[in-house]
Coordinates of N, CA and C and ligand atoms in Angstrom, one line a residue:
M1 N 67.5 20.8 220.6 CA 66.5 20.1 221.4 C 66.5 18.6 221.1
R2 N 66.3 17.9 222.2 CA 66.3 16.4 222.1 C 64.9 16.0 221.6
K3 N 64.8 15.2 220.5 CA 63.5 14.7 220.1 C 63.1 13.5 220.9
P4 N 61.9 13.6 221.5 CA 61.4 12.5 222.3 C 61.4 11.1 221.5
I5 N 61.7 10.1 222.2 CA 61.7 8.7 221.6 C 61.0 7.7 222.5
I6 N 59.9 7.2 221.9 CA 59.1 6.2 222.6 C 59.4 4.9 221.9
A7 N 59.9 3.9 222.7 CA 60.3 2.6 222.1 C 59.5 1.5 222.8
G8 N 59.0 0.6 222.0 CA 58.3 -0.5 222.5 C 59.2 -1.8 222.6
N9 N 59.4 -2.3 223.8 CA 60.2 -3.5 223.9 C 59.2 -4.6 224.1
W10 N 59.0 -5.4 223.0 CA 58.0 -6.5 223.1 C 58.4 -7.7 223.9
K11 N 59.6 -7.7 224.3 CA 60.2 -8.9 225.0 C 59.8 -10.2 224.3
M12 N 59.5 -11.2 225.0 CA 59.2 -12.5 224.4 C 57.7 -12.7 224.1
H13 N 57.2 -11.8 223.3 CA 55.8 -11.8 223.0 C 55.7 -11.7 221.5
K14 N 54.6 -12.3 220.9 CA 54.2 -12.2 219.5 C 55.0 -13.2 218.6
T15 N 54.2 -14.0 217.9 CA 54.7 -14.8 216.8 C 54.9 -13.8 215.6
I16 N 55.5 -14.3 214.5 CA 55.7 -13.5 213.4 C 54.4 -12.9 212.9
A17 N 53.4 -13.7 212.7 CA 52.1 -13.3 212.2 C 51.4 -12.3 213.1
E18 N 51.5 -12.5 214.4 CA 51.0 -11.5 215.4 C 51.7 -10.2 215.4
A19 N 53.0 -10.3 215.2 CA 53.9 -9.1 215.1 C 53.5 -8.2 213.9
V20 N 53.3 -8.9 212.8 CA 52.9 -8.1 211.6 C 51.5 -7.5 211.8
D21 N 50.6 -8.3 212.3 CA 49.2 -7.7 212.6 C 49.3 -6.5 213.5
L22 N 50.2 -6.6 214.5 CA 50.3 -5.4 215.5 C 50.8 -4.2 214.8
V23 N 51.9 -4.3 214.0 CA 52.4 -3.1 213.4 C 51.5 -2.6 212.3
R24 N 50.8 -3.5 211.7 CA 49.8 -2.9 210.7 C 48.8 -2.1 211.4
E25 N 48.4 -2.5 212.6 CA 47.4 -1.8 213.3 C 48.0 -0.4 213.9
M26 N 49.3 -0.4 214.1 CA 49.9 0.8 214.7 C 50.4 1.8 213.7
R27 N 50.8 1.3 212.5 CA 51.7 2.2 211.7 C 51.1 3.5 211.3
R28 N 49.8 3.5 211.0 CA 49.2 4.8 210.5 C 49.2 5.8 211.7
G29 N 48.8 5.4 212.8 CA 48.8 6.3 214.0 C 50.2 6.8 214.4
L30 N 51.2 5.9 214.3 CA 52.6 6.3 214.7 C 53.1 7.2 213.6
N31 N 52.9 6.8 212.4 CA 53.5 7.6 211.2 C 52.9 9.0 211.2
A32 N 51.7 9.2 211.8 CA 51.1 10.5 211.7 C 51.8 11.5 212.6
V33 N 52.6 11.0 213.6 CA 53.2 11.9 214.5 C 54.7 12.2 214.1
E34 N 54.9 13.5 213.8 CA 56.3 13.8 213.3 C 57.2 14.2 214.4
T35 N 56.7 14.7 215.5 CA 57.6 15.3 216.5 C 58.1 14.3 217.5
V36 N 57.6 13.1 217.4 CA 58.1 12.1 218.4 C 58.6 10.9 217.5
E37 N 59.8 10.4 217.9 CA 60.3 9.2 217.2 C 59.7 8.0 217.9
S38 N 59.1 7.1 217.1 CA 58.6 5.8 217.7 C 59.4 4.7 217.1
V39 N 59.6 3.7 217.9 CA 60.4 2.5 217.6 C 59.7 1.3 218.2
V40 N 59.7 0.2 217.4 CA 59.2 -1.1 217.9 C 60.4 -2.1 217.9
C41 N 60.4 -2.9 219.0 CA 61.5 -3.9 219.2 C 60.9 -5.3 219.3
P42 N 60.6 -5.9 218.2 CA 60.0 -7.3 218.3 C 61.1 -8.3 218.6
P43 N 60.7 -9.6 218.8 CA 61.7 -10.7 218.9 C 62.4 -10.8 217.6
Y44 N 63.7 -11.3 217.6 CA 64.5 -11.3 216.5 C 63.8 -11.9 215.2
I45 N 63.1 -13.0 215.5 CA 62.6 -13.8 214.3 C 61.5 -13.0 213.5
A46 N 60.9 -12.0 214.2 CA 59.9 -11.2 213.5 C 60.5 -9.9 212.9
L47 N 61.8 -9.7 213.1 CA 62.4 -8.4 212.7 C 62.2 -8.1 211.2
P48 N 62.6 -9.1 210.3 CA 62.4 -8.8 208.9 C 61.0 -8.5 208.5
A49 N 60.1 -9.3 209.0 CA 58.6 -9.1 208.6 C 58.1 -7.7 209.1
V50 N 58.5 -7.4 210.3 CA 58.1 -6.1 210.9 C 58.8 -4.9 210.1
A51 N 60.0 -5.1 209.8 CA 60.7 -4.0 209.1 C 60.1 -3.8 207.7
D52 N 59.7 -4.9 207.1 CA 59.0 -4.8 205.8 C 57.6 -4.1 205.9
A53 N 56.9 -4.5 207.0 CA 55.6 -3.9 207.2 C 55.7 -2.4 207.5
L54 N 56.9 -2.0 208.0 CA 57.0 -0.5 208.4 C 57.8 0.3 207.3
S55 N 58.2 -0.4 206.2 CA 59.0 0.3 205.3 C 58.2 1.5 204.7
G56 N 58.8 2.6 204.5 CA 58.1 3.8 203.9 C 57.4 4.6 205.0
T57 N 57.5 4.1 206.3 CA 57.0 4.9 207.4 C 58.1 5.5 208.2
R58 N 57.8 6.4 209.1 CA 58.8 7.0 209.9 C 59.0 6.2 211.2
V59 N 58.4 5.0 211.3 CA 58.6 4.2 212.5 C 59.8 3.4 212.5
G60 N 60.6 3.5 213.5 CA 61.9 2.8 213.6 C 61.7 1.4 214.1
V61 N 62.8 0.6 213.9 CA 62.8 -0.8 214.4 C 64.0 -1.0 215.2
G62 N 63.9 -1.8 216.3 CA 65.1 -2.1 217.1 C 65.1 -3.6 217.5
A63 N 66.3 -4.1 217.8 CA 66.4 -5.5 218.3 C 66.5 -5.4 219.8
Q64 N 66.2 -6.5 220.5 CA 66.2 -6.5 222.0 C 67.6 -6.8 222.6
N65 N 68.5 -7.3 221.7 CA 69.8 -7.7 222.2 C 70.6 -8.0 221.0
M66 N 71.9 -8.4 221.1 CA 72.7 -9.0 220.1 C 74.0 -9.5 220.8
F67 N 74.8 -10.3 220.1 CA 76.1 -10.6 220.7 C 77.1 -9.7 220.2
W68 N 78.3 -9.7 220.8 CA 79.4 -8.8 220.4 C 80.3 -9.3 219.3
A69 N 80.3 -10.7 219.1 CA 81.2 -11.2 218.1 C 80.7 -11.0 216.7
E70 N 81.5 -11.0 215.7 CA 81.1 -10.8 214.3 C 80.4 -12.0 213.8
Q71 N 81.0 -13.2 214.2 CA 80.4 -14.5 213.8 C 81.2 -15.6 214.6
G72 N 80.8 -16.8 214.5 CA 81.5 -17.8 215.1 C 80.7 -18.9 215.9
A73 N 81.4 -19.6 216.7 CA 80.7 -20.8 217.4 C 80.1 -20.3 218.7
Y74 N 78.9 -19.6 218.5 CA 78.2 -19.0 219.7 C 76.7 -19.5 219.5
T75 N 76.5 -20.7 219.8 CA 75.2 -21.3 219.5 C 74.0 -20.5 220.1
G76 N 73.1 -20.2 219.3 CA 71.9 -19.4 219.8 C 72.0 -17.9 219.8
E77 N 73.2 -17.4 219.5 CA 73.4 -15.9 219.5 C 73.1 -15.3 218.1
I78 N 73.0 -14.0 218.1 CA 72.7 -13.2 216.9 C 73.8 -12.2 216.8
A79 N 74.5 -12.2 215.6 CA 75.6 -11.2 215.4 C 75.1 -9.9 214.9
P80 N 75.8 -8.8 215.2 CA 75.4 -7.5 214.8 C 75.2 -7.4 213.3
G81 N 76.0 -8.0 212.5 CA 75.9 -7.9 211.0 C 74.5 -8.5 210.5
M82 N 74.0 -9.5 211.3 CA 72.7 -10.1 210.9 C 71.6 -9.1 211.1
L83 N 71.8 -8.1 212.0 CA 70.7 -7.2 212.3 C 70.7 -6.0 211.3
E84 N 71.9 -5.8 210.8 CA 72.1 -4.6 209.9 C 71.1 -4.6 208.8
G85 N 70.5 -3.5 208.5 CA 69.5 -3.4 207.4 C 68.1 -3.7 207.9
W86 N 67.9 -4.4 209.0 CA 66.6 -4.7 209.5 C 66.2 -3.8 210.6
C87 N 67.2 -3.2 211.3 CA 66.8 -2.3 212.4 C 67.8 -1.2 212.5
Q88 N 67.4 -0.1 213.2 CA 68.3 1.0 213.5 C 68.8 1.0 214.9
Y89 N 68.1 0.4 215.8 CA 68.4 0.4 217.2 C 68.6 -1.0 217.7
V90 N 69.3 -1.0 218.9 CA 69.5 -2.3 219.6 C 69.5 -2.0 221.1
I91 N 68.6 -2.7 221.8 CA 68.5 -2.5 223.3 C 69.7 -3.3 223.8
L92 N 70.4 -2.7 224.7 CA 71.6 -3.4 225.4 C 71.5 -3.4 226.9
G93 N 71.7 -4.5 227.5 CA 71.8 -4.5 229.0 C 70.5 -4.3 229.7
H94 N 69.4 -4.8 229.1 CA 68.1 -4.7 229.8 C 68.2 -5.5 231.1
S95 N 67.6 -5.1 232.1 CA 67.7 -5.8 233.4 C 67.4 -7.3 233.4
E96 N 66.4 -7.6 232.5 CA 66.1 -9.1 232.3 C 67.3 -9.8 231.8
R97 N 68.0 -9.2 230.9 CA 69.3 -9.8 230.3 C 70.3 -9.9 231.4
R98 N 70.4 -8.9 232.2 CA 71.4 -8.9 233.3 C 71.0 -10.0 234.4
Q99 N 69.7 -10.0 234.7 CA 69.2 -10.9 235.7 C 69.2 -12.4 235.3
Y100 N 68.7 -12.7 234.1 CA 68.6 -14.1 233.7 C 69.7 -14.6 232.8
F101 N 70.4 -13.8 232.2 CA 71.4 -14.2 231.2 C 72.8 -13.7 231.5
G102 N 73.0 -13.3 232.7 CA 74.4 -12.9 233.1 C 75.1 -11.8 232.4
E103 N 74.3 -10.9 231.9 CA 74.8 -9.7 231.2 C 75.6 -8.8 232.2
T104 N 76.7 -8.3 231.8 CA 77.5 -7.4 232.7 C 77.7 -6.1 232.0
D105 N 78.2 -5.1 232.8 CA 78.5 -3.8 232.2 C 79.6 -4.0 231.1
E106 N 80.5 -4.8 231.4 CA 81.6 -5.1 230.4 C 81.1 -5.6 229.1
G107 N 80.2 -6.5 229.2 CA 79.5 -7.1 228.0 C 78.7 -6.0 227.2
V108 N 78.0 -5.2 228.0 CA 77.2 -4.2 227.4 C 78.1 -3.2 226.6
N109 N 79.2 -2.9 227.2 CA 80.2 -2.0 226.6 C 80.8 -2.6 225.3
K110 N 81.1 -3.8 225.3 CA 81.6 -4.5 224.1 C 80.6 -4.4 223.0
K111 N 79.3 -4.7 223.4 CA 78.2 -4.7 222.4 C 78.0 -3.3 221.9
A112 N 78.1 -2.3 222.7 CA 77.9 -0.9 222.3 C 78.9 -0.5 221.2
H113 N 80.2 -0.9 221.4 CA 81.2 -0.6 220.4 C 80.8 -1.3 219.1
V114 N 80.5 -2.5 219.2 CA 80.1 -3.3 217.9 C 78.9 -2.7 217.3
A115 N 77.9 -2.3 218.1 CA 76.7 -1.7 217.5 C 77.0 -0.5 216.6
F116 N 77.9 0.4 217.1 CA 78.2 1.5 216.3 C 79.0 1.1 215.0
A117 N 79.8 0.1 215.1 CA 80.5 -0.4 213.9 C 79.5 -0.9 212.8
H118 N 78.3 -1.3 213.2 CA 77.3 -1.8 212.3 C 76.1 -0.8 212.1
S119 N 76.4 0.5 212.4 CA 75.3 1.5 212.2 C 74.0 1.2 213.0
L120 N 74.2 0.6 214.2 CA 73.1 0.4 215.1 C 73.2 1.4 216.2
T121 N 72.1 2.0 216.6 CA 72.2 2.9 217.8 C 71.8 2.2 219.0
P122 N 72.7 2.1 220.0 CA 72.3 1.4 221.3 C 71.3 2.1 222.1
I123 N 70.4 1.4 222.7 CA 69.5 1.9 223.8 C 70.0 1.1 225.0
I124 N 70.8 1.8 225.9 CA 71.5 1.2 227.0 C 70.7 1.3 228.2
C125 N 70.3 0.1 228.8 CA 69.4 0.1 230.0 C 70.2 0.1 231.3
V126 N 69.8 0.9 232.2 CA 70.4 0.9 233.6 C 69.2 1.0 234.6
G127 N 69.5 0.7 235.8 CA 68.5 0.8 236.9 C 68.8 0.0 238.1
E128 N 68.3 0.4 239.2 CA 68.6 -0.3 240.5 C 67.4 -1.2 240.8
D129 N 67.7 -2.2 241.7 CA 66.6 -3.1 242.1 C 66.0 -2.5 243.4
L130 N 65.0 -3.2 243.9 CA 64.3 -2.6 245.1 C 65.2 -2.5 246.3
A131 N 66.0 -3.5 246.6 CA 66.9 -3.5 247.8 C 67.9 -2.3 247.7
Q132 N 68.4 -2.1 246.5 CA 69.4 -1.0 246.3 C 68.7 0.3 246.4
N133 N 67.4 0.4 245.9 CA 66.7 1.6 246.0 C 66.4 2.0 247.5
E134 N 66.0 0.9 248.2 CA 65.7 1.2 249.6 C 66.9 1.5 250.5
A135 N 68.0 1.0 250.0 CA 69.3 1.2 250.7 C 69.9 2.6 250.3
G136 N 69.2 3.3 249.4 CA 69.8 4.6 249.0 C 71.0 4.5 248.1
E137 N 71.0 3.4 247.3 CA 72.2 3.2 246.5 C 71.9 3.5 245.0
T138 N 70.8 4.0 244.7 CA 70.4 4.3 243.3 C 71.5 5.0 242.5
D139 N 71.9 6.1 243.1 CA 72.9 7.0 242.4 C 74.2 6.2 242.1
K140 N 74.7 5.5 243.1 CA 75.9 4.7 242.9 C 75.8 3.6 241.8
I141 N 74.7 2.9 241.9 CA 74.4 1.8 241.0 C 74.3 2.3 239.5
V142 N 73.5 3.3 239.4 CA 73.2 3.8 238.0 C 74.4 4.5 237.4
R143 N 75.2 5.3 238.2 CA 76.4 5.9 237.7 C 77.4 4.8 237.3
G144 N 77.5 3.7 238.1 CA 78.4 2.7 237.8 C 78.1 2.0 236.5
Q145 N 76.8 1.8 236.3 CA 76.3 1.1 235.0 C 76.6 2.0 233.8
V146 N 76.3 3.3 234.0 CA 76.5 4.3 232.9 C 78.0 4.3 232.5
T147 N 78.8 4.5 233.5 CA 80.2 4.6 233.3 C 80.8 3.3 232.7
G148 N 80.4 2.2 233.1 CA 80.8 0.9 232.6 C 80.4 0.7 231.2
A149 N 79.2 1.1 230.8 CA 78.7 0.9 229.5 C 79.4 1.8 228.4
L150 N 79.9 2.9 228.9 CA 80.4 3.9 227.9 C 81.9 3.9 227.7
V151 N 82.6 3.0 228.4 CA 84.1 3.0 228.3 C 84.6 3.0 226.8
G152 N 85.4 3.9 226.5 CA 86.0 4.0 225.2 C 85.2 4.5 224.0
L153 N 83.9 4.8 224.3 CA 83.1 5.5 223.3 C 83.5 6.9 223.1
D154 N 83.4 7.5 221.9 CA 83.8 8.9 221.7 C 82.5 9.8 221.9
A155 N 82.8 11.1 222.0 CA 81.8 12.0 222.3 C 80.6 12.0 221.3
A156 N 80.9 11.8 220.0 CA 79.9 11.8 219.0 C 79.0 10.6 219.2
Q157 N 79.6 9.4 219.5 CA 78.8 8.2 219.7 C 77.9 8.4 221.0
V158 N 78.4 8.9 222.0 CA 77.6 9.1 223.2 C 76.5 10.1 223.0
S159 N 76.8 11.1 222.3 CA 75.7 12.1 222.0 C 74.6 11.5 221.2
S160 N 74.9 10.4 220.4 CA 73.8 9.9 219.5 C 73.1 8.7 220.1
L161 N 73.6 8.1 221.2 CA 72.9 7.0 221.7 C 71.8 7.3 222.7
V162 N 71.1 6.3 223.1 CA 69.9 6.5 224.0 C 70.2 5.7 225.3
I163 N 69.9 6.3 226.4 CA 70.0 5.5 227.7 C 68.6 5.4 228.2
A164 N 68.3 4.2 228.8 CA 66.9 4.0 229.4 C 67.1 3.8 230.8
Y165 N 66.5 4.6 231.7 CA 66.5 4.4 233.1 C 65.3 3.6 233.5
E166 N 65.6 2.3 233.9 CA 64.5 1.4 234.2 C 64.7 0.8 235.6
P167 N 64.1 1.5 236.6 CA 64.2 0.9 237.9 C 63.6 -0.5 237.9
I168 N 64.3 -1.5 238.4 CA 63.8 -2.9 238.2 C 62.5 -3.1 239.0
W169 N 62.3 -2.4 240.1 CA 61.1 -2.6 240.9 C 59.9 -2.0 240.2
A170 N 60.1 -1.3 239.2 CA 59.0 -0.6 238.4 C 58.6 -1.4 237.2
I171 N 59.4 -2.4 236.8 CA 59.2 -3.1 235.5 C 58.1 -4.2 235.7
G172 N 57.1 -4.0 234.9 CA 56.0 -5.0 234.9 C 55.3 -5.2 236.2
T173 N 55.4 -4.2 237.1 CA 54.8 -4.3 238.4 C 53.5 -3.5 238.6
G174 N 53.3 -2.6 237.6 CA 52.2 -1.6 237.8 C 52.6 -0.5 238.8
R175 N 53.8 -0.6 239.3 CA 54.2 0.5 240.2 C 55.3 1.3 239.6
N176 N 54.8 2.3 238.9 CA 55.8 3.2 238.2 C 56.5 4.1 239.2
A177 N 57.7 4.6 238.8 CA 58.4 5.6 239.7 C 57.6 6.9 239.6
E178 N 57.7 7.7 240.6 CA 57.1 9.0 240.5 C 57.9 9.8 239.4
P179 N 57.2 10.5 238.5 CA 58.0 11.2 237.5 C 59.1 12.1 238.0
A180 N 58.8 12.8 239.1 CA 59.8 13.7 239.7 C 61.1 13.0 240.1
D181 N 60.8 11.8 240.7 CA 62.0 11.0 241.2 C 62.8 10.4 240.0
A182 N 62.0 9.9 239.0 CA 62.7 9.5 237.8 C 63.5 10.6 237.1
N183 N 62.9 11.8 237.1 CA 63.6 12.9 236.5 C 64.9 13.3 237.3
R184 N 64.8 13.1 238.6 CA 66.0 13.5 239.4 C 67.2 12.5 239.1
V185 N 66.8 11.2 239.1 CA 67.9 10.2 238.8 C 68.5 10.4 237.4
I186 N 67.6 10.7 236.4 CA 68.0 10.9 235.1 C 68.9 12.2 235.0
A187 N 68.5 13.2 235.6 CA 69.2 14.5 235.5 C 70.5 14.4 236.3
V188 N 70.5 13.9 237.5 CA 71.6 14.0 238.4 C 72.6 12.8 238.2
S189 N 72.0 11.6 238.2 CA 72.9 10.4 238.2 C 73.3 10.0 236.8
I190 N 72.4 10.2 235.8 CA 72.7 9.7 234.4 C 73.3 10.9 233.6
R191 N 72.5 12.0 233.5 CA 73.1 13.1 232.7 C 74.3 13.7 233.4
G192 N 74.3 13.6 234.7 CA 75.4 14.1 235.5 C 76.7 13.3 235.3
A193 N 76.5 12.0 235.2 CA 77.6 11.1 235.0 C 78.2 11.3 233.6
V194 N 77.3 11.5 232.6 CA 77.7 11.7 231.2 C 78.5 13.1 231.2
A195 N 78.0 14.1 231.9 CA 78.6 15.4 231.9 C 80.1 15.3 232.5
E196 N 80.2 14.5 233.5 CA 81.5 14.3 234.2 C 82.5 13.7 233.2
L197 N 82.0 12.7 232.4 CA 82.8 11.9 231.5 C 83.1 12.7 230.2
Y198 N 82.1 13.3 229.7 CA 82.2 13.9 228.3 C 81.9 15.4 228.2
G199 N 81.5 16.0 229.3 CA 81.2 17.4 229.2 C 79.8 17.7 229.0
E200 N 79.4 19.0 229.2 CA 78.0 19.4 229.3 C 77.3 19.3 227.9
T201 N 78.0 19.6 226.8 CA 77.4 19.5 225.5 C 76.9 18.1 225.2
V202 N 77.7 17.1 225.4 CA 77.3 15.7 225.2 C 76.2 15.3 226.1
A203 N 76.3 15.8 227.4 CA 75.3 15.4 228.4 C 73.9 16.0 228.0
Q204 N 73.9 17.2 227.4 CA 72.7 17.8 226.9 C 72.1 17.2 225.6
A205 N 73.0 16.5 224.9 CA 72.6 15.9 223.6 C 72.0 14.5 223.8
V206 N 72.5 13.7 224.8 CA 72.1 12.3 224.9 C 70.6 12.2 225.3
R207 N 69.9 11.3 224.7 CA 68.5 11.2 225.1 C 68.4 10.1 226.1
I208 N 67.6 10.4 227.2 CA 67.4 9.5 228.3 C 66.0 9.2 228.5
Q209 N 65.6 7.9 228.4 CA 64.2 7.5 228.6 C 64.0 7.0 230.0
Y210 N 62.7 7.0 230.4 CA 62.3 6.3 231.6 C 61.6 5.0 231.1
G211 N 61.7 4.0 231.9 CA 60.9 2.7 231.6 C 60.5 2.1 232.9
G212 N 59.3 1.5 232.9 CA 58.8 0.8 234.1 C 57.4 1.2 234.4
S213 N 56.4 0.3 233.9 CA 55.0 0.5 234.1 C 54.5 1.8 233.6
T214 N 55.0 2.2 232.4 CA 54.4 3.4 231.7 C 53.2 2.9 230.9
N215 N 52.3 3.8 230.7 CA 51.1 3.5 229.8 C 50.5 4.8 229.3
D216 N 49.4 4.7 228.5 CA 48.9 5.9 227.9 C 48.2 6.8 228.9
K217 N 48.0 6.3 230.2 CA 47.4 7.2 231.2 C 48.5 8.0 231.9
N218 N 49.7 7.4 232.2 CA 50.7 8.1 233.0 C 51.8 8.7 232.2
I219 N 51.9 8.5 230.9 CA 53.0 9.0 230.1 C 53.2 10.5 230.2
A220 N 52.1 11.2 230.2 CA 52.2 12.7 230.1 C 52.9 13.2 231.3
G221 N 52.7 12.6 232.5 CA 53.4 13.0 233.7 C 54.9 12.9 233.6
F222 N 55.4 11.8 232.9 CA 56.8 11.7 232.6 C 57.3 12.7 231.6
M223 N 56.5 12.9 230.6 CA 57.0 13.7 229.5 C 56.9 15.2 229.8
N224 N 56.3 15.5 230.9 CA 56.3 16.9 231.4 C 57.6 17.2 232.1
M225 N 58.4 16.2 232.4 CA 59.7 16.4 233.1 C 60.8 16.8 232.1
P226 N 61.6 17.8 232.5 CA 62.5 18.4 231.6 C 63.7 17.5 231.1
D227 N 64.0 16.5 232.0 CA 65.2 15.6 231.6 C 64.7 14.3 231.0
I228 N 63.4 14.0 231.0 CA 63.0 12.7 230.5 C 62.6 12.8 229.0
D229 N 63.3 12.1 228.2 CA 63.2 12.3 226.7 C 62.4 11.2 226.0
G230 N 61.6 10.5 226.8 CA 60.8 9.4 226.2 C 60.7 8.3 227.1
A231 N 60.2 7.1 226.6 CA 60.0 5.9 227.4 C 60.4 4.7 226.7
L232 N 60.9 3.7 227.4 CA 61.0 2.3 226.9 C 59.9 1.6 227.6
V233 N 59.0 1.1 226.7 CA 57.7 0.6 227.1 C 57.6 -0.9 227.0
G234 N 57.2 -1.6 228.0 CA 57.0 -3.1 227.9 C 55.5 -3.4 227.6
G235 N 54.8 -3.8 228.6 CA 53.4 -4.2 228.4 C 52.5 -3.4 227.6
A236 N 52.6 -2.1 227.8 CA 51.7 -1.2 227.0 C 52.1 -1.0 225.5
S237 N 53.2 -1.6 225.1 CA 53.6 -1.5 223.7 C 53.0 -2.7 222.9
L238 N 52.3 -3.6 223.6 CA 51.8 -4.8 223.0 C 50.4 -4.6 222.4
K239 N 49.8 -3.5 222.6 CA 48.5 -3.2 222.1 C 48.6 -1.9 221.3
A240 N 48.0 -1.8 220.1 CA 48.2 -0.7 219.2 C 47.6 0.6 219.9
E241 N 46.4 0.4 220.5 CA 45.8 1.6 221.1 C 46.6 2.3 222.2
S242 N 47.2 1.5 223.1 CA 48.0 2.1 224.2 C 49.3 2.6 223.7
F243 N 49.9 1.9 222.7 CA 51.2 2.4 222.3 C 51.1 3.7 221.4
V244 N 50.1 3.7 220.5 CA 49.9 4.9 219.7 C 49.4 6.0 220.6
G245 N 48.6 5.7 221.7 CA 48.2 6.7 222.6 C 49.4 7.3 223.4
M246 N 50.4 6.5 223.6 CA 51.6 7.1 224.3 C 52.3 8.0 223.4
V247 N 52.4 7.7 222.2 CA 53.2 8.5 221.2 C 52.4 9.8 221.0
T248 N 51.1 9.7 220.8 CA 50.3 11.0 220.6 C 50.3 11.8 221.8
A249 N 50.2 11.2 223.0 CA 50.2 12.0 224.3 C 51.6 12.7 224.4
T250 N 52.6 12.0 224.0 CA 54.0 12.7 224.1 C 54.1 13.9 223.2
A251 N 53.5 13.7 222.0 CA 53.5 14.8 221.0 C 52.7 16.0 221.6
R252 N 51.6 15.7 222.3 CA 50.8 16.8 222.8 C 51.6 17.6 223.9
V253 N 52.3 16.8 224.7 CA 53.1 17.5 225.8 C 54.3 18.2 225.3
R254 N 55.0 17.5 224.4 CA 56.3 18.0 224.0 C 56.4 18.6 222.6
G255 N 55.4 18.2 221.7 CA 55.5 18.6 220.3 C 55.3 20.1 220.1
Ligands
13P1 P1 56.8 -2.5 231.5 O1 56.4 -1.3 230.7 O2 56.0 -3.7 231.2 O3 56.9 -2.2 233.0 O4 58.3 -2.9 231.1 C1 59.3 -2.0 231.0 C2 60.5 -2.5 230.4 O5 61.2 -3.4 230.9 C3 60.8 -2.0 229.0 O6 62.0 -2.4 228.6

């Protein structure tokens, strides 16, 4: 059975002090839930303080990105080795990275390989934009992103990573995908692509989240779907009440 995973992507929000306050507010409620994995992904600069505040709890920590080189003249970038020890997860290929910072499937793939070399589990983001959705291209786009991100990874690595299906038109818009539609894309286009590449056992092992305007009110609808294994949460992860509410609601539905 795939353990549900609810991850909060804080994006470019929270100073170090605010980040520590937020996890102090959340940690007891998150730690009380055993059947759902919870992860917070603060900005880089807050990672050590957040990791310290969460030490001794079952709450995981993730980075929002990293570069693929081990070190070097890459002004402003963060190397995988710098993250090691502070977090267990790293979000790769978020649509905002693709849109504003030129992230490509090839770059995501390079980063995924390096993540595993540094004991970091990638959360690989895929998803179509509104025009692609309306043109009926969702399956093609998402399959292409999944295939591109996984090149050269072995079956054990793919089984252990997380994929987040985040339709761009649903991110930060208050317009979430219908749970049944998200489930279909996840089952057919994402799990289906993994099955074609790696076989059914790997496809059944990989955890696939939905992301895009999820909150404590609508999460149960997604978690009732058989192929949705959790959520990558933006706005609703910035408040303790809503994020803890999402984790406890997931435990009620799936635990
Ligand atoms: P929202 O939950 O704010 O729509 O953001 C989703 C997202 O992009 C998480 O990575």
